[in-house]
Amino acid sequence: MEPARHPADAIVVLGGALGADGRLPRWVEARVERAVEAHRAGVAPRIIFSGRCGLMAPADPAVSEAAAMAAAARTMGLAEDAILLEEQSRDTLGNAYFVRRDFLDPNGWRRVRVVTSDFHLSRAAWVFRKVLGRGYDFAFASAFSGFEPGEMIARAVEECRILVFLNEWLDTVLDGDEPSLDALMRHHHPGYAAAPLLSASQMERRLEEIARINRLEGRADWAAHGR
């Protein structure tokens, strides 16, 4: 059990895509910086860097997102004994699931602080609430992405369509329902199941369909109210 002076047991940093050269983009570096600052402020005694690679990326990257973030944290002065790596996840659902399964549950850690980018905050909070349920004390800190307005709008649209998909896909899963989440990850999820019932291409097609429906609804709304 960690000293009471720590408000949390662990800080969790969510990974993002790596550049072609294996380096972190600036907006992911900002997540690492925010987490290291929180660690220095005494928020938690350790940081879990979470992420293998993107869902559509090759499954065996030369360096994982988690390892790349940890390397950046070391250059910021983070001690080795404060670093933990979660290197299986390929999406936000995986971040929450594997952090809970491999670190939180085995160690009895129930207080976590999650760091991600400003544009990703709402979806990440929804996913962690779905995976962790009420048995955990968790909160979020956003890192400034630095995106221009146009990019922020594009990111917001992308986040919305993914969240619509997740609401459909996990509609029958109650918050914190570990058996249902275990079954989904083992048998359905294309990022983790050996023979998934839902393929990555099927997932992508549904996301494209959601985007198309949203565009049509937006045009209909403009036609009805934009005169």
CSV table of C-alpha atoms in Angstrom, one decimal:
chain,number,residue,atom,x,y,z
A,1,MET,CA,0.0,0.0,0.0
A,2,GLU,CA,1.4,3.4,-1.0
A,3,PRO,CA,1.6,6.3,1.4
A,4,ALA,CA,-1.5,8.3,1.9
A,5,ARG,CA,0.2,11.4,0.5
A,6,HIS,CA,-0.4,10.0,-3.0
A,7,PRO,CA,-4.0,10.8,-4.3
A,8,ALA,CA,-3.7,8.0,-6.8
A,9,ASP,CA,-2.0,4.6,-7.1
A,10,ALA,CA,-1.0,5.1,-10.7
A,11,ILE,CA,-1.0,7.6,-13.6
A,12,VAL,CA,-2.0,6.1,-16.9
A,13,VAL,CA,-0.8,7.7,-20.2
A,14,LEU,CA,-2.7,6.6,-23.3
A,15,GLY,CA,-0.6,6.0,-26.4
A,16,GLY,CA,-1.0,7.6,-29.8
A,17,ALA,CA,0.3,6.9,-33.3
A,18,LEU,CA,4.1,7.0,-33.8
A,19,GLY,CA,5.7,8.7,-36.8
A,20,ALA,CA,7.2,6.7,-39.6
A,21,ASP,CA,10.6,7.1,-37.9
A,22,GLY,CA,9.2,5.6,-34.7
A,23,ARG,CA,9.2,9.0,-32.9
A,24,LEU,CA,6.3,10.4,-30.9
A,25,PRO,CA,4.3,13.2,-32.5
A,26,ARG,CA,4.3,16.4,-30.5
A,27,TRP,CA,0.8,15.9,-29.2
A,28,VAL,CA,1.7,12.5,-27.6
A,29,GLU,CA,4.9,14.1,-26.1
A,30,ALA,CA,2.5,16.6,-24.5
A,31,ARG,CA,0.7,13.6,-22.8
A,32,VAL,CA,4.0,12.3,-21.4
A,33,GLU,CA,5.0,15.8,-20.2
A,34,ARG,CA,1.7,16.2,-18.4
A,35,ALA,CA,2.1,12.8,-16.7
A,36,VAL,CA,5.6,13.4,-15.6
A,37,GLU,CA,4.6,16.8,-14.2
A,38,ALA,CA,1.8,15.0,-12.2
A,39,HIS,CA,4.2,12.4,-10.9
A,40,ARG,CA,6.6,15.1,-9.8
A,41,ALA,CA,3.7,16.8,-8.0
A,42,GLY,CA,3.1,13.6,-6.0
A,43,VAL,CA,-0.1,12.5,-7.7
A,44,ALA,CA,1.0,8.9,-7.9
A,45,PRO,CA,4.3,6.9,-7.4
A,46,ARG,CA,4.3,5.3,-10.8
A,47,ILE,CA,3.2,5.9,-14.4
A,48,ILE,CA,1.8,3.2,-16.7
A,49,PHE,CA,2.5,3.9,-20.3
A,50,SER,CA,-0.2,2.1,-22.4
A,51,GLY,CA,-0.2,1.2,-26.1
A,52,ARG,CA,1.3,-1.2,-28.6
A,53,CYS,CA,0.3,0.3,-31.9
A,54,GLY,CA,-2.9,1.4,-33.8
A,55,LEU,CA,-5.6,-1.1,-34.7
A,56,MET,CA,-4.9,-0.8,-38.4
A,57,ALA,CA,-1.1,-0.8,-38.0
A,58,PRO,CA,1.1,-3.9,-38.3
A,59,ALA,CA,0.7,-5.9,-35.1
A,60,ASP,CA,4.4,-6.2,-34.5
A,61,PRO,CA,6.0,-2.7,-34.5
A,62,ALA,CA,9.7,-2.2,-34.1
A,63,VAL,CA,8.9,-0.1,-31.0
A,64,SER,CA,5.6,0.1,-29.1
A,65,GLU,CA,3.9,3.3,-28.3
A,66,ALA,CA,4.4,2.6,-24.6
A,67,ALA,CA,8.1,2.0,-25.0
A,68,ALA,CA,8.5,5.2,-27.0
A,69,MET,CA,6.6,7.2,-24.4
A,70,ALA,CA,8.7,5.7,-21.6
A,71,ALA,CA,11.9,6.6,-23.5
A,72,ALA,CA,10.7,10.2,-23.7
A,73,ALA,CA,9.8,10.2,-20.0
A,74,ARG,CA,13.3,9.1,-19.1
A,75,THR,CA,14.8,12.1,-21.0
A,76,MET,CA,12.5,14.2,-18.8
A,77,GLY,CA,14.1,12.7,-15.7
A,78,LEU,CA,11.5,10.1,-14.8
A,79,ALA,CA,13.1,7.3,-12.7
A,80,GLU,CA,13.1,3.7,-14.0
A,81,ASP,CA,11.4,2.4,-10.9
A,82,ALA,CA,8.4,4.7,-11.7
A,83,ILE,CA,7.9,3.3,-15.2
A,84,LEU,CA,5.5,0.5,-16.1
A,85,LEU,CA,4.7,-0.6,-19.7
A,86,GLU,CA,1.4,-2.0,-21.0
A,87,GLU,CA,2.3,-3.1,-24.6
A,88,GLN,CA,-0.8,-5.1,-25.8
A,89,SER,CA,-3.4,-2.5,-26.4
A,90,ARG,CA,-4.2,-1.3,-29.9
A,91,ASP,CA,-7.1,1.1,-29.2
A,92,THR,CA,-8.6,2.9,-26.2
A,93,LEU,CA,-10.7,0.0,-25.2
A,94,GLY,CA,-7.6,-2.1,-25.1
A,95,ASN,CA,-5.8,0.6,-23.0
A,96,ALA,CA,-8.5,0.4,-20.3
A,97,TYR,CA,-8.9,-3.3,-20.5
A,98,PHE,CA,-5.2,-4.4,-20.3
A,99,VAL,CA,-4.3,-1.7,-17.7
A,100,ARG,CA,-7.1,-3.0,-15.5
A,101,ARG,CA,-6.3,-6.7,-16.1
A,102,ASP,CA,-2.5,-6.6,-15.9
A,103,PHE,CA,-1.9,-3.8,-13.4
A,104,LEU,CA,-4.9,-2.5,-11.4
A,105,ASP,CA,-6.6,-5.8,-10.4
A,106,PRO,CA,-3.4,-7.8,-9.6
A,107,ASN,CA,-2.1,-5.0,-7.4
A,108,GLY,CA,-5.3,-3.9,-5.8
A,109,TRP,CA,-4.9,-0.4,-7.3
A,110,ARG,CA,-8.2,1.4,-7.4
A,111,ARG,CA,-7.2,5.0,-7.8
A,112,VAL,CA,-6.0,6.0,-11.2
A,113,ARG,CA,-5.4,9.3,-13.1
A,114,VAL,CA,-5.5,9.0,-16.9
A,115,VAL,CA,-3.7,11.4,-19.2
A,116,THR,CA,-4.7,11.9,-22.8
A,117,SER,CA,-5.1,14.7,-25.4
A,118,ASP,CA,-7.8,17.3,-25.2
A,119,PHE,CA,-9.6,16.0,-28.4
A,120,HIS,CA,-9.6,12.4,-27.0
A,121,LEU,CA,-10.8,13.1,-23.5
A,122,SER,CA,-14.6,12.5,-23.9
A,123,ARG,CA,-14.2,9.1,-25.6
A,124,ALA,CA,-11.5,8.0,-23.3
A,125,ALA,CA,-13.6,8.8,-20.2
A,126,TRP,CA,-16.6,6.9,-21.7
A,127,VAL,CA,-14.4,3.8,-22.4
A,128,PHE,CA,-12.7,3.8,-19.0
A,129,ARG,CA,-16.1,4.1,-17.2
A,130,LYS,CA,-17.3,1.2,-19.3
A,131,VAL,CA,-14.3,-1.0,-18.5
A,132,LEU,CA,-13.6,0.0,-14.9
A,133,GLY,CA,-17.1,0.6,-13.6
A,134,ARG,CA,-17.9,1.9,-10.1
A,135,GLY,CA,-15.2,0.0,-8.3
A,136,TYR,CA,-12.5,2.5,-9.2
A,137,ASP,CA,-11.7,6.1,-8.4
A,138,PHE,CA,-10.5,7.5,-11.8
A,139,ALA,CA,-10.2,11.0,-13.2
A,140,PHE,CA,-8.7,12.5,-16.3
A,141,ALA,CA,-6.2,15.2,-17.2
A,142,SER,CA,-6.0,16.6,-20.7
A,143,ALA,CA,-2.8,17.5,-22.5
A,144,PHE,CA,-3.0,20.3,-25.0
A,145,SER,CA,-2.7,18.9,-28.5
A,146,GLY,CA,-1.8,22.2,-30.2
A,147,PHE,CA,-3.9,21.4,-33.3
A,148,GLU,CA,-5.1,24.2,-35.5
A,149,PRO,CA,-9.0,24.8,-35.5
A,150,GLY,CA,-9.5,22.8,-38.7
A,151,GLU,CA,-7.6,19.8,-37.4
A,152,MET,CA,-9.5,20.0,-34.1
A,153,ILE,CA,-12.8,19.9,-36.0
A,154,ALA,CA,-11.7,16.9,-38.0
A,155,ARG,CA,-10.6,15.2,-34.8
A,156,ALA,CA,-13.9,16.0,-33.1
A,157,VAL,CA,-15.8,14.5,-36.0
A,158,GLU,CA,-13.7,11.3,-35.9
A,159,GLU,CA,-14.1,11.0,-32.2
A,160,CYS,CA,-17.9,11.3,-32.5
A,161,ARG,CA,-18.2,8.6,-35.1
A,162,ILE,CA,-16.0,6.2,-33.0
A,163,LEU,CA,-18.1,6.9,-29.9
A,164,VAL,CA,-21.3,6.2,-31.8
A,165,PHE,CA,-19.8,2.9,-32.9
A,166,LEU,CA,-18.7,2.0,-29.4
A,167,ASN,CA,-22.2,2.8,-28.0
A,168,GLU,CA,-23.6,0.3,-30.5
A,169,TRP,CA,-21.0,-2.4,-30.0
A,170,LEU,CA,-21.1,-2.3,-26.2
A,171,ASP,CA,-24.7,-1.5,-25.8
A,172,THR,CA,-25.5,-4.6,-23.8
A,173,VAL,CA,-22.3,-4.5,-21.7
A,174,LEU,CA,-22.8,-2.9,-18.3
A,175,ASP,CA,-20.2,-0.7,-16.8
A,176,GLY,CA,-17.5,-2.8,-15.1
A,177,ASP,CA,-19.0,-6.1,-16.5
A,178,GLU,CA,-15.7,-8.0,-16.6
A,179,PRO,CA,-17.0,-11.4,-17.9
A,180,SER,CA,-18.7,-9.6,-20.9
A,181,LEU,CA,-15.7,-7.5,-21.6
A,182,ASP,CA,-13.4,-10.6,-21.4
A,183,ALA,CA,-15.6,-12.4,-23.9
A,184,LEU,CA,-15.7,-9.4,-26.2
A,185,MET,CA,-11.9,-9.1,-26.2
A,186,ARG,CA,-11.3,-12.8,-26.6
A,187,HIS,CA,-13.9,-13.5,-29.3
A,188,HIS,CA,-15.0,-10.4,-31.0
A,189,HIS,CA,-12.4,-7.7,-31.1
A,190,PRO,CA,-10.3,-7.7,-34.3
A,191,GLY,CA,-7.3,-6.3,-32.4
A,192,TYR,CA,-7.0,-9.1,-29.9
A,193,ALA,CA,-9.2,-12.2,-30.8
A,194,ALA,CA,-7.5,-15.0,-32.7
A,195,ALA,CA,-10.6,-15.5,-34.9
A,196,PRO,CA,-12.7,-12.4,-34.3
A,197,LEU,CA,-16.4,-12.4,-35.1
A,198,LEU,CA,-15.9,-8.8,-36.2
A,199,SER,CA,-13.1,-8.1,-38.6
A,200,ALA,CA,-11.1,-4.8,-38.8
A,201,SER,CA,-12.5,-4.2,-42.3
A,202,GLN,CA,-16.1,-4.7,-41.0
A,203,MET,CA,-15.4,-2.2,-38.2
A,204,GLU,CA,-14.0,0.3,-40.7
A,205,ARG,CA,-17.0,-0.1,-43.0
A,206,ARG,CA,-19.4,0.6,-40.1
A,207,LEU,CA,-17.4,3.7,-39.1
A,208,GLU,CA,-17.6,4.9,-42.7
A,209,GLU,CA,-21.4,4.2,-42.7
A,210,ILE,CA,-21.8,6.2,-39.5
A,211,ALA,CA,-19.9,9.1,-41.0
A,212,ARG,CA,-22.0,9.0,-44.1
A,213,ILE,CA,-25.3,9.0,-42.1
A,214,ASN,CA,-24.0,11.9,-40.0
A,215,ARG,CA,-23.3,13.9,-43.2
A,216,LEU,CA,-26.7,13.2,-44.6
A,217,GLU,CA,-28.4,14.1,-41.3
A,218,GLY,CA,-26.3,17.3,-41.2
A,219,ARG,CA,-27.4,18.3,-44.7
A,220,ALA,CA,-31.1,17.5,-43.8
A,221,ASP,CA,-30.8,19.7,-40.7
A,222,TRP,CA,-29.3,22.5,-42.7
A,223,ALA,CA,-32.0,22.3,-45.3
A,224,ALA,CA,-34.7,22.4,-42.5
A,225,HIS,CA,-33.2,25.2,-40.4
A,226,GLY,CA,-30.7,27.0,-42.6
A,227,ARG,CA,-33.1,29.0,-44.7
